[in-house]
Tab-separated table of C-alpha atoms and ligand atoms in Angstrom:
chain	number	residue	atom	x	y	z
A	399	MET	CA	112.992	123.276	102.837
A	400	THR	CA	114.784	121.232	100.421
A	401	PRO	CA	115.165	117.554	100.647
A	402	SER	CA	118.942	117.938	100.999
A	403	ALA	CA	118.408	119.941	104.243
A	404	PHE	CA	117.652	116.509	105.655
A	405	ALA	CA	120.878	114.896	104.628
A	406	PRO	CA	122.068	114.093	107.926
A	407	LEU	CA	118.747	112.244	108.989
A	408	ARG	CA	119.162	110.431	105.390
A	409	ALA	CA	122.834	109.437	106.594
A	410	GLU	CA	121.977	108.259	109.635
A	411	VAL	CA	118.972	106.038	108.494
A	412	ARG	CA	121.308	104.674	105.798
A	413	ALA	CA	123.886	103.774	108.113
A	414	PHE	CA	121.566	102.017	110.335
A	415	VAL	CA	120.013	100.159	107.556
A	416	GLU	CA	123.364	98.997	106.254
A	417	GLU	CA	124.533	98.025	109.817
A	418	GLN	CA	121.473	95.987	110.243
A	419	ARG	CA	121.819	94.247	106.832
A	420	ALA	CA	125.607	93.453	107.412
A	421	ALA	CA	124.460	92.036	110.719
A	422	GLY	CA	122.096	89.834	108.955
A	423	ALA	CA	119.006	91.447	110.686
A	424	PHE	CA	117.244	91.391	107.183
A	425	VAL	CA	118.027	90.437	103.795
A	426	PRO	CA	116.663	92.894	101.122
A	427	GLY	CA	113.026	92.136	99.714
A	428	ILE	CA	110.585	93.224	96.970
A	429	ASP	CA	107.559	95.092	98.118
A	430	SER	CA	108.870	95.078	101.744
A	431	TRP	CA	106.241	97.409	102.874
A	432	LEU	CA	103.479	94.720	102.434
A	433	ALA	CA	105.726	91.520	102.229
A	434	GLY	CA	108.452	92.163	104.732
A	435	TRP	CA	106.754	91.572	108.256
A	436	ASP	CA	109.211	91.737	110.869
A	437	GLU	CA	108.058	92.901	114.379
A	438	GLU	CA	111.415	93.175	115.938
A	439	PHE	CA	112.836	95.376	112.972
A	440	SER	CA	109.603	97.663	113.439
A	441	ARG	CA	110.497	97.867	117.333
A	442	LYS	CA	113.958	98.807	116.255
A	443	LEU	CA	112.679	101.683	114.253
A	444	GLY	CA	110.610	102.503	117.087
A	445	GLU	CA	113.470	102.882	119.502
A	446	ARG	CA	115.368	105.135	117.159
A	447	GLY	CA	112.266	107.227	116.881
A	448	TRP	CA	111.842	106.586	113.102
A	449	LEU	CA	108.101	105.572	113.664
A	450	GLY	CA	105.101	107.918	114.705
A	451	MET	CA	107.687	110.918	113.535
A	452	THR	CA	104.356	112.791	112.816
A	453	ILE	CA	102.468	112.014	116.137
A	454	PRO	CA	102.779	114.651	118.825
A	455	THR	CA	104.832	114.119	121.714
A	456	GLU	CA	101.685	114.111	123.773
A	457	TYR	CA	100.978	110.920	122.528
A	458	GLY	CA	104.310	109.097	122.194
A	459	GLY	CA	105.361	110.348	119.223
A	460	HIS	CA	108.144	112.485	117.936
A	461	GLY	CA	106.268	115.830	116.656
A	462	ARG	CA	108.566	115.891	113.695
A	463	THR	CA	107.442	116.900	110.087
A	464	TYR	CA	105.998	114.766	107.083
A	465	LEU	CA	109.297	115.821	105.265
A	466	GLU	CA	111.383	113.841	107.970
A	467	ARG	CA	109.233	110.952	107.679
A	468	PHE	CA	109.351	110.951	103.982
A	469	VAL	CA	113.136	110.880	104.047
A	470	VAL	CA	113.103	107.991	106.628
A	471	THR	CA	110.606	105.956	104.696
A	472	GLU	CA	112.684	106.474	101.427
A	473	GLU	CA	115.687	105.031	102.813
A	474	LEU	CA	114.143	102.003	104.363
A	475	LEU	CA	112.414	101.490	101.074
A	476	CYS	CA	115.481	101.702	98.880
A	477	ALA	CA	117.150	99.289	100.967
A	478	GLY	CA	114.324	96.652	100.843
A	479	ALA	CA	113.920	96.739	104.570
A	480	PRO	CA	111.220	94.711	106.327
A	481	VAL	CA	108.849	97.367	107.376
A	482	ALA	CA	105.207	95.791	106.659
A	483	ALA	CA	104.583	95.017	110.362
A	484	HIS	CA	104.019	98.712	111.247
A	485	TRP	CA	103.596	100.224	107.825
A	486	ILE	CA	99.788	100.711	107.612
A	487	ALA	CA	99.709	101.998	111.347
A	488	ASP	CA	102.218	104.665	110.792
A	489	ARG	CA	101.083	105.566	107.276
A	490	GLN	CA	97.619	105.917	107.984
A	491	ILE	CA	95.998	104.852	110.776
A	492	ALA	CA	97.935	107.327	112.972
A	493	PRO	CA	96.865	110.432	110.922
A	494	SER	CA	93.161	109.240	111.088
A	495	LEU	CA	93.333	108.790	114.788
A	496	LEU	CA	94.853	112.253	115.161
A	497	ARG	CA	92.224	113.888	112.975
A	498	PHE	CA	89.293	111.571	113.589
A	499	GLY	CA	89.793	109.656	116.829
A	500	THR	CA	88.644	110.512	120.476
A	501	PRO	CA	91.103	111.313	123.025
A	502	ALA	CA	90.847	107.885	124.636
A	503	GLN	CA	91.459	106.099	121.209
A	504	ARG	CA	94.682	108.149	120.652
A	505	GLU	CA	95.857	107.607	124.004
A	506	GLU	CA	95.166	103.805	123.740
A	507	PHE	CA	96.775	103.327	120.251
A	508	LEU	CA	99.230	106.145	118.916
A	509	PRO	CA	102.155	105.564	121.458
A	510	ALA	CA	102.162	101.728	120.566
A	511	ILE	CA	102.271	102.744	116.823
A	512	ALA	CA	105.253	104.951	117.562
A	513	ARG	CA	106.783	102.140	119.329
A	514	GLY	CA	106.446	99.782	116.620
A	515	THR	CA	104.239	97.296	118.584
A	516	SER	CA	100.710	98.341	117.362
A	517	TYR	CA	99.970	96.581	113.967
A	518	TRP	CA	96.946	97.405	111.954
A	519	ALA	CA	95.032	96.334	108.589
A	520	ILE	CA	92.436	97.954	106.378
A	521	GLY	CA	88.769	96.911	105.895
A	522	MET	CA	87.811	98.683	103.053
A	523	SER	CA	87.228	95.971	100.061
A	524	GLU	CA	84.774	93.435	99.837
A	525	PRO	CA	84.107	90.627	97.391
A	526	ASP	CA	81.701	93.140	95.205
A	527	SER	CA	82.958	96.320	96.395
A	528	GLY	CA	86.676	97.603	95.388
A	529	SER	CA	86.497	100.613	93.327
A	530	ASP	CA	82.735	101.338	93.975
A	531	LEU	CA	83.714	101.354	97.743
A	532	ALA	CA	80.341	102.787	98.480
A	533	SER	CA	78.681	99.694	97.666
A	534	VAL	CA	80.167	98.302	100.908
A	535	ARG	CA	77.653	95.642	102.306
A	536	THR	CA	79.191	95.127	106.091
A	537	ARG	CA	76.159	96.175	108.007
A	538	ALA	CA	76.445	97.976	111.316
A	539	THR	CA	73.046	97.577	113.358
A	540	ARG	CA	72.819	99.697	116.480
A	541	ILE	CA	72.676	97.555	119.820
A	542	ASP	CA	72.582	98.870	123.221
A	543	GLY	CA	75.875	101.017	123.822
A	544	GLY	CA	77.466	100.186	120.518
A	545	TRP	CA	77.135	98.337	117.198
A	546	ARG	CA	76.912	94.844	115.706
A	547	LEU	CA	79.101	94.451	112.544
A	548	SER	CA	78.457	91.674	109.926
A	549	GLY	CA	79.897	91.024	106.381
A	550	THR	CA	83.023	90.147	104.576
A	551	LYS	CA	85.919	91.847	103.739
A	552	VAL	CA	88.539	90.587	101.310
A	553	TRP	CA	92.316	91.433	100.376
A	554	THR	CA	92.939	92.588	103.671
A	555	SER	CA	96.483	92.827	103.942
A	556	GLY	CA	98.217	91.631	107.053
A	557	ALA	CA	94.973	90.727	108.979
A	558	HIS	CA	96.444	87.285	109.952
A	559	ARG	CA	98.917	89.294	111.884
A	560	ALA	CA	97.597	92.663	112.791
A	561	HIS	CA	95.883	93.390	115.987
A	562	ALA	CA	92.842	95.532	114.777
A	563	PHE	CA	91.653	96.984	111.487
A	564	PHE	CA	89.611	100.081	110.467
A	565	VAL	CA	86.176	98.734	108.943
A	566	LEU	CA	84.113	100.572	106.711
A	567	ALA	CA	80.347	99.554	107.311
A	568	ARG	CA	77.021	100.559	106.066
A	569	SER	CA	75.297	101.845	109.324
A	570	ALA	CA	72.063	103.229	107.715
A	571	SER	CA	69.771	102.172	104.890
A	572	LEU	CA	71.307	102.770	101.369
A	573	ASP	CA	69.501	105.717	99.622
A	574	PRO	CA	70.370	105.066	95.957
A	575	ALA	CA	70.484	108.934	95.573
A	576	HIS	CA	73.091	109.445	98.386
A	577	ARG	CA	75.149	106.385	98.249
A	578	HIS	CA	78.109	108.074	100.111
A	579	GLU	CA	75.877	108.893	103.193
A	580	GLY	CA	75.262	106.291	105.936
A	581	LEU	CA	78.633	104.913	106.143
A	582	THR	CA	80.906	104.831	109.424
A	583	GLN	CA	84.182	103.608	110.279
A	584	PHE	CA	84.789	101.377	113.293
A	585	LEU	CA	88.028	100.006	115.163
A	586	VAL	CA	87.817	96.256	115.314
A	587	ARG	CA	90.261	94.167	117.078
A	588	LEU	CA	91.048	91.197	114.982
A	589	ASP	CA	90.780	88.797	118.106
A	590	ALA	CA	87.034	89.758	118.922
A	591	PRO	CA	84.601	87.322	118.897
A	592	GLY	CA	82.977	86.835	115.786
A	593	VAL	CA	86.056	87.624	113.715
A	594	GLN	CA	87.692	84.945	111.362
A	595	VAL	CA	90.368	85.646	109.078
A	596	ASN	CA	90.928	83.350	106.325
A	597	PRO	CA	94.064	83.407	104.070
A	598	ILE	CA	94.091	84.089	100.413
A	599	HIS	CA	97.378	82.606	99.040
A	600	SER	CA	98.985	84.523	95.996
A	601	PHE	CA	99.590	82.540	92.923
A	602	ASP	CA	103.394	82.473	94.116
A	603	GLY	CA	102.128	80.757	97.607
A	604	SER	CA	102.873	83.787	99.444
A	605	HIS	CA	100.382	84.720	102.149
A	606	HIS	CA	99.916	88.429	102.848
A	607	PHE	CA	96.445	89.097	102.170
A	608	ASN	CA	93.013	87.472	103.764
A	609	GLU	CA	89.382	87.304	103.838
A	610	VAL	CA	87.998	88.701	106.979
A	611	VAL	CA	84.366	87.579	108.155
A	612	LEU	CA	82.700	89.519	110.863
A	613	ASP	CA	79.812	87.625	111.967
A	614	ASP	CA	77.768	89.662	114.816
A	615	VAL	CA	80.798	91.170	115.896
A	616	GLU	CA	79.838	93.632	118.810
A	617	VAL	CA	81.764	97.022	119.024
A	618	SER	CA	81.273	99.644	121.499
A	619	ASP	CA	80.540	103.319	120.804
A	620	THR	CA	83.628	104.085	121.938
A	621	ASP	CA	85.436	102.029	118.906
A	622	VAL	CA	83.519	104.071	116.317
A	623	LEU	CA	85.958	106.396	114.577
A	624	GLY	CA	85.033	109.866	113.934
A	625	GLU	CA	81.294	110.574	113.225
A	626	VAL	CA	78.584	108.004	112.462
A	627	GLY	CA	77.603	108.461	109.066
A	628	GLN	CA	80.689	110.148	107.890
A	629	GLY	CA	82.584	107.420	106.877
A	630	TRP	CA	82.841	108.253	103.313
A	631	ARG	CA	84.457	111.645	103.981
A	632	GLN	CA	86.992	110.382	106.497
A	633	VAL	CA	88.012	107.256	104.199
A	634	THR	CA	88.373	109.290	101.461
A	635	SER	CA	90.604	111.938	103.491
A	636	GLU	CA	92.757	108.828	104.226
A	637	LEU	CA	93.714	108.411	100.607
A	638	LYS	CA	96.130	111.221	100.311
A	639	PHE	CA	98.326	109.290	102.899
A	640	GLU	CA	97.875	106.024	101.233
A	641	ARG	CA	98.480	106.936	97.891
A	642	SER	CA	101.146	109.497	97.586
A	643	GLY	CA	104.288	107.818	99.676
A	644	PRO	CA	107.678	106.335	98.071
A	645	GLU	CA	106.199	102.919	98.367
A	646	ARG	CA	104.227	103.533	95.650
A	647	PHE	CA	107.171	103.767	93.194
A	648	LEU	CA	110.188	102.052	95.354
A	649	SER	CA	108.807	98.359	95.669
A	650	THR	CA	111.216	96.797	93.262
A	651	PHE	CA	114.093	99.288	93.896
A	652	ALA	CA	116.102	96.738	95.875
A	653	GLY	CA	115.956	94.595	92.883
A	654	LEU	CA	117.426	97.242	90.546
A	655	ALA	CA	119.786	98.162	92.873
A	656	GLY	CA	120.926	94.636	93.543
A	657	LEU	CA	120.965	93.790	89.828
A	658	THR	CA	123.586	96.853	89.164
A	659	ALA	CA	125.419	96.817	92.062
A	660	ASN	CA	128.440	95.165	90.325
A	661	GLY	CA	128.145	96.918	87.371
A	662	LEU	CA	125.743	96.711	84.242
A	663	PRO	CA	124.530	93.119	83.310
A	664	VAL	CA	124.926	91.952	79.819
A	665	ARG	CA	121.159	92.238	78.581
A	666	ALA	CA	120.767	95.721	80.263
A	667	SER	CA	121.581	98.996	78.299
A	668	ALA	CA	122.944	102.104	80.293
A	669	ALA	CA	119.988	103.809	78.482
A	670	GLY	CA	117.422	101.257	79.784
A	671	VAL	CA	118.835	101.681	83.372
A	672	GLY	CA	119.148	105.458	83.059
A	673	ARG	CA	115.410	105.511	82.124
A	674	HIS	CA	114.327	103.894	85.295
A	675	VAL	CA	116.482	105.897	87.457
A	676	ALA	CA	115.239	109.141	85.611
A	677	ARG	CA	111.565	108.342	86.604
A	678	LEU	CA	112.380	107.551	90.037
A	679	ALA	CA	114.122	110.687	90.252
A	680	ALA	CA	111.047	112.281	89.064
A	681	LEU	CA	108.685	110.768	91.083
A	682	HIS	CA	110.846	111.305	94.482
A	683	HIS	CA	110.211	115.157	93.553
A	684	LEU	CA	106.568	114.421	92.874
A	685	SER	CA	106.176	112.588	96.191
A	686	TYR	CA	107.995	115.071	98.273
A	687	ASP	CA	105.659	117.772	96.895
A	688	VAL	CA	102.853	115.884	98.296
A	689	ALA	CA	104.812	115.273	101.676
A	690	THR	CA	105.035	119.266	102.014
A	691	ARG	CA	101.305	119.594	101.144
A	692	LEU	CA	100.705	117.195	104.094
A	693	GLN	CA	103.012	119.178	106.320
A	694	ALA	CA	100.976	122.362	105.235
A	695	ASN	CA	97.724	120.519	105.556
A	696	VAL	CA	96.474	121.781	102.244
A	697	PRO	CA	94.667	119.499	99.621
A	698	ALA	CA	96.812	116.923	98.010
A	699	GLU	CA	94.541	114.314	96.558
A	700	LEU	CA	95.020	115.027	93.013
A	701	LEU	CA	98.899	114.836	93.309
A	702	ALA	CA	98.358	111.706	95.569
A	703	ALA	CA	96.601	110.031	92.750
A	704	MET	CA	99.303	111.400	90.411
A	705	VAL	CA	102.030	109.568	92.430
A	706	LYS	CA	100.276	106.396	92.448
A	707	GLY	CA	99.444	105.980	89.145
A	708	ILE	CA	102.746	106.911	87.424
A	709	GLY	CA	104.604	105.173	90.140
A	710	THR	CA	103.043	101.849	90.291
A	711	ARG	CA	103.416	101.538	86.443
A	712	SER	CA	107.294	102.809	86.799
A	713	GLU	CA	107.764	99.944	89.517
A	714	GLY	CA	106.006	97.560	87.492
A	715	ASP	CA	108.312	98.379	84.467
A	716	ILE	CA	111.195	97.690	86.552
A	717	ALA	CA	110.289	94.283	87.574
A	718	GLU	CA	109.665	93.369	83.736
A	719	ASP	CA	113.226	94.781	82.949
A	720	LEU	CA	114.657	92.884	85.870
A	721	ALA	CA	113.180	89.673	84.855
A	722	GLU	CA	114.665	90.039	81.451
A	723	TRP	CA	117.983	91.548	82.718
A	724	VAL	CA	118.425	88.916	85.299
A	725	VAL	CA	119.038	85.964	82.876
A	726	ASP	CA	122.978	86.039	82.585
A	727	VAL	CA	123.623	87.233	86.308
A	728	LEU	CA	124.490	84.340	88.411
A	729	ASP	CA	123.570	85.483	91.619
A	730	PRO	CA	120.670	83.620	93.532
A	731	GLU	CA	119.620	86.771	95.423
A	732	VAL	CA	119.165	88.958	92.438
A	733	ASP	CA	117.444	86.014	90.861
A	734	ARG	CA	115.014	85.946	93.683
A	735	LEU	CA	114.434	89.671	93.784
A	736	ALA	CA	113.523	89.627	90.025
A	737	ALA	CA	111.276	86.639	90.414
A	738	ASP	CA	109.465	88.261	93.403
A	739	GLY	CA	109.067	91.460	91.372
A	740	LEU	CA	107.278	89.676	88.509
A	741	SER	CA	105.193	87.483	90.641
A	742	ARG	CA	104.136	90.774	92.875
A	743	ARG	CA	103.905	93.190	89.943
A	744	PRO	CA	99.969	92.768	89.018
A	745	GLY	CA	99.211	93.887	92.443
A	746	PHE	CA	100.929	97.083	92.247
A	747	THR	CA	98.293	98.939	90.091
A	748	LEU	CA	95.350	97.514	91.921
A	749	ARG	CA	96.378	98.071	95.462
A	750	GLY	CA	95.069	101.310	97.023
A	751	GLY	CA	92.777	102.209	93.934
A	752	THR	CA	93.446	100.966	90.192
A	753	ASN	CA	95.379	102.973	87.637
A	754	GLU	CA	92.246	103.145	85.741
A	755	VAL	CA	90.197	104.890	88.695
A	756	LEU	CA	93.310	106.922	89.672
A	757	ARG	CA	93.355	108.346	85.910
A	758	GLY	CA	89.638	109.302	86.028
A	759	ILE	CA	90.663	111.266	89.501
A	760	VAL	CA	93.599	112.947	87.651
A	761	ALA	CA	91.283	113.794	84.451
A	762	LYS	CA	88.495	115.415	86.737
A	763	GLY	CA	91.059	117.137	88.848
A	764	LEU	CA	92.818	118.591	85.805
A	765	GLY	CA	89.137	119.678	84.562
A	766	ALA	CA	89.426	117.358	81.447
B	1672	LIG	C1	98.120	93.359	96.894
B	1672	LIG	C2	96.759	93.988	97.086
B	1672	LIG	C3	96.551	94.209	98.269
B	1672	LIG	C4	95.454	94.811	98.726
B	1672	LIG	N1	95.277	95.328	100.217
B	1672	LIG	C5	93.668	95.574	100.677
B	1672	LIG	C6	93.531	95.825	102.204
B	1672	LIG	O1	94.793	95.496	102.784
B	1672	LIG	N2	92.528	96.220	102.472
B	1672	LIG	C7	91.599	96.458	101.428
B	1672	LIG	O2	90.381	96.915	101.707
B	1672	LIG	N3	91.770	96.292	100.055
B	1672	LIG	C8	92.974	95.894	99.781
B	1672	LIG	N4	93.118	95.351	98.297
B	1672	LIG	C9	91.763	95.325	97.423
B	1672	LIG	C10	92.236	96.624	96.367
B	1672	LIG	O3	92.068	98.022	97.097
B	1672	LIG	C11	91.098	96.694	95.304
B	1672	LIG	O4	91.555	95.187	94.708
B	1672	LIG	C12	90.879	97.660	94.307
B	1672	LIG	O5	90.377	98.868	94.903
B	1672	LIG	C13	90.107	97.201	93.088
B	1672	LIG	O6	88.872	96.482	93.628
B	1672	LIG	P1	88.302	95.226	92.837
B	1672	LIG	O7	89.899	94.392	93.062
B	1672	LIG	O8	87.177	95.021	93.478
B	1672	LIG	O9	88.473	95.611	91.370
B	1672	LIG	P2	87.101	96.284	90.603
B	1672	LIG	O10	86.501	97.481	91.357
B	1672	LIG	O11	86.192	95.309	90.378
B	1672	LIG	O12	87.802	96.690	89.316
B	1672	LIG	C14	88.068	95.788	88.012
B	1672	LIG	C15	88.468	96.579	86.852
B	1672	LIG	O13	87.560	97.484	86.533
B	1672	LIG	C16	88.290	98.700	86.554
B	1672	LIG	N5	87.384	99.766	86.953
B	1672	LIG	C17	86.549	99.738	88.112
B	1672	LIG	N6	85.743	101.060	88.235
B	1672	LIG	C18	86.181	101.830	87.143
B	1672	LIG	C19	86.189	103.206	86.743
B	1672	LIG	N7	85.199	103.972	87.481
B	1672	LIG	N8	86.710	103.585	85.818
B	1672	LIG	C20	87.468	102.876	84.920
B	1672	LIG	N9	87.632	101.452	85.354
B	1672	LIG	C21	87.371	101.045	86.397
B	1672	LIG	C22	89.302	98.561	87.502
B	1672	LIG	O14	90.166	99.437	87.151
B	1672	LIG	C23	89.786	97.132	87.489
B	1672	LIG	O15	90.583	97.033	86.106
B	1672	LIG	C24	94.325	95.045	97.657
B	1672	LIG	C25	94.344	94.537	96.560
B	1672	LIG	C26	95.931	94.213	96.183
B	1672	LIG	C27	96.151	93.729	94.821
């Protein structure tokens, strides 16, 4: 099935977004999937059936395809709509719960994710563990009926507003010869006793990520995600959801659209704008191809790494050109978008795996 088969859905989402924007429900934002936290907007999307689209109906979802979800998310991102509140939950928490969660965990969380009322964060990175995630030092110690977690997570996007996060922790002693073993994923409520969320402000003053300290946080056995000791396998299987979507190339699209809405700005050349549009079109097809693989449940990690590597560079290049092209444009809204693009750009190629690491994955995957 080609993307054009979903033209009616695309038109429906586009019309909704335009109506919301015209009504003043939101102003387009840069990086709106990470920075645009608007719980009311998430609930509206939930009411329309545009969240939890791939969650089966028995868990409150809509039993639709990854291809349909792709169309909806692409439209929302192009408009710079505020989708951060539900983004992580809808993108990767729900698929992980479906794959590894217990029936009780699915029943507790999936319907609320589909309604747009359950917000999640990701607790992977630590002060000394980013690319080398197997080196996490957050410790899970066995206690009667559960586990006690201690450690510090960092760069945890949205933790100051989310309800819960997935925590990757070491649940068995480190065996240097098998570093990927002995890791376990836990579901941790962010209001649990012993959890402390400390803000980390970006250099432009914005606050979207945090340090999360876990100080003897007790979780029960029912809060283990999947199998004890299988955390590495589980986390890496999430990456194809985390790295492949249109948010990896559309973070700055609202700026490009705003800048060119009334014709070509003086400093921009048609070729310059065309280059960005051509790259985005190619990335659209690549990312759509990953969505078809997610739907068919076939491996997609390599293509996902390509989408993220090429996509984040492209959206960053748009941010740089916007900053240059905006100079003669007397529009404070476009000014804001251009400034936000530039200040957020450094994060694009870091979050979700750095581009250097992704290039390594692609090279290995292609047999280089
Ligand atoms: C905006 C933003 C949001 C984030 N949100 C979250 C979140 O919600 N949850 C979460 O857990 N984390 C989050 N992160 C953290 C992110 O996943 C890490 O920053 C990232 O994995 C890199 O880890 P690091 O910062 O420790 O850098 P390091 O891993 O220390 O890397 C430093 C440098 O060394 C290079 N390098 C490292 N290893 C290799 C290698 N094998 N080959 C080649 N080069 C290498 C890297 O490319 C990089 O240039 C976020 C980061 C940003 C910027």
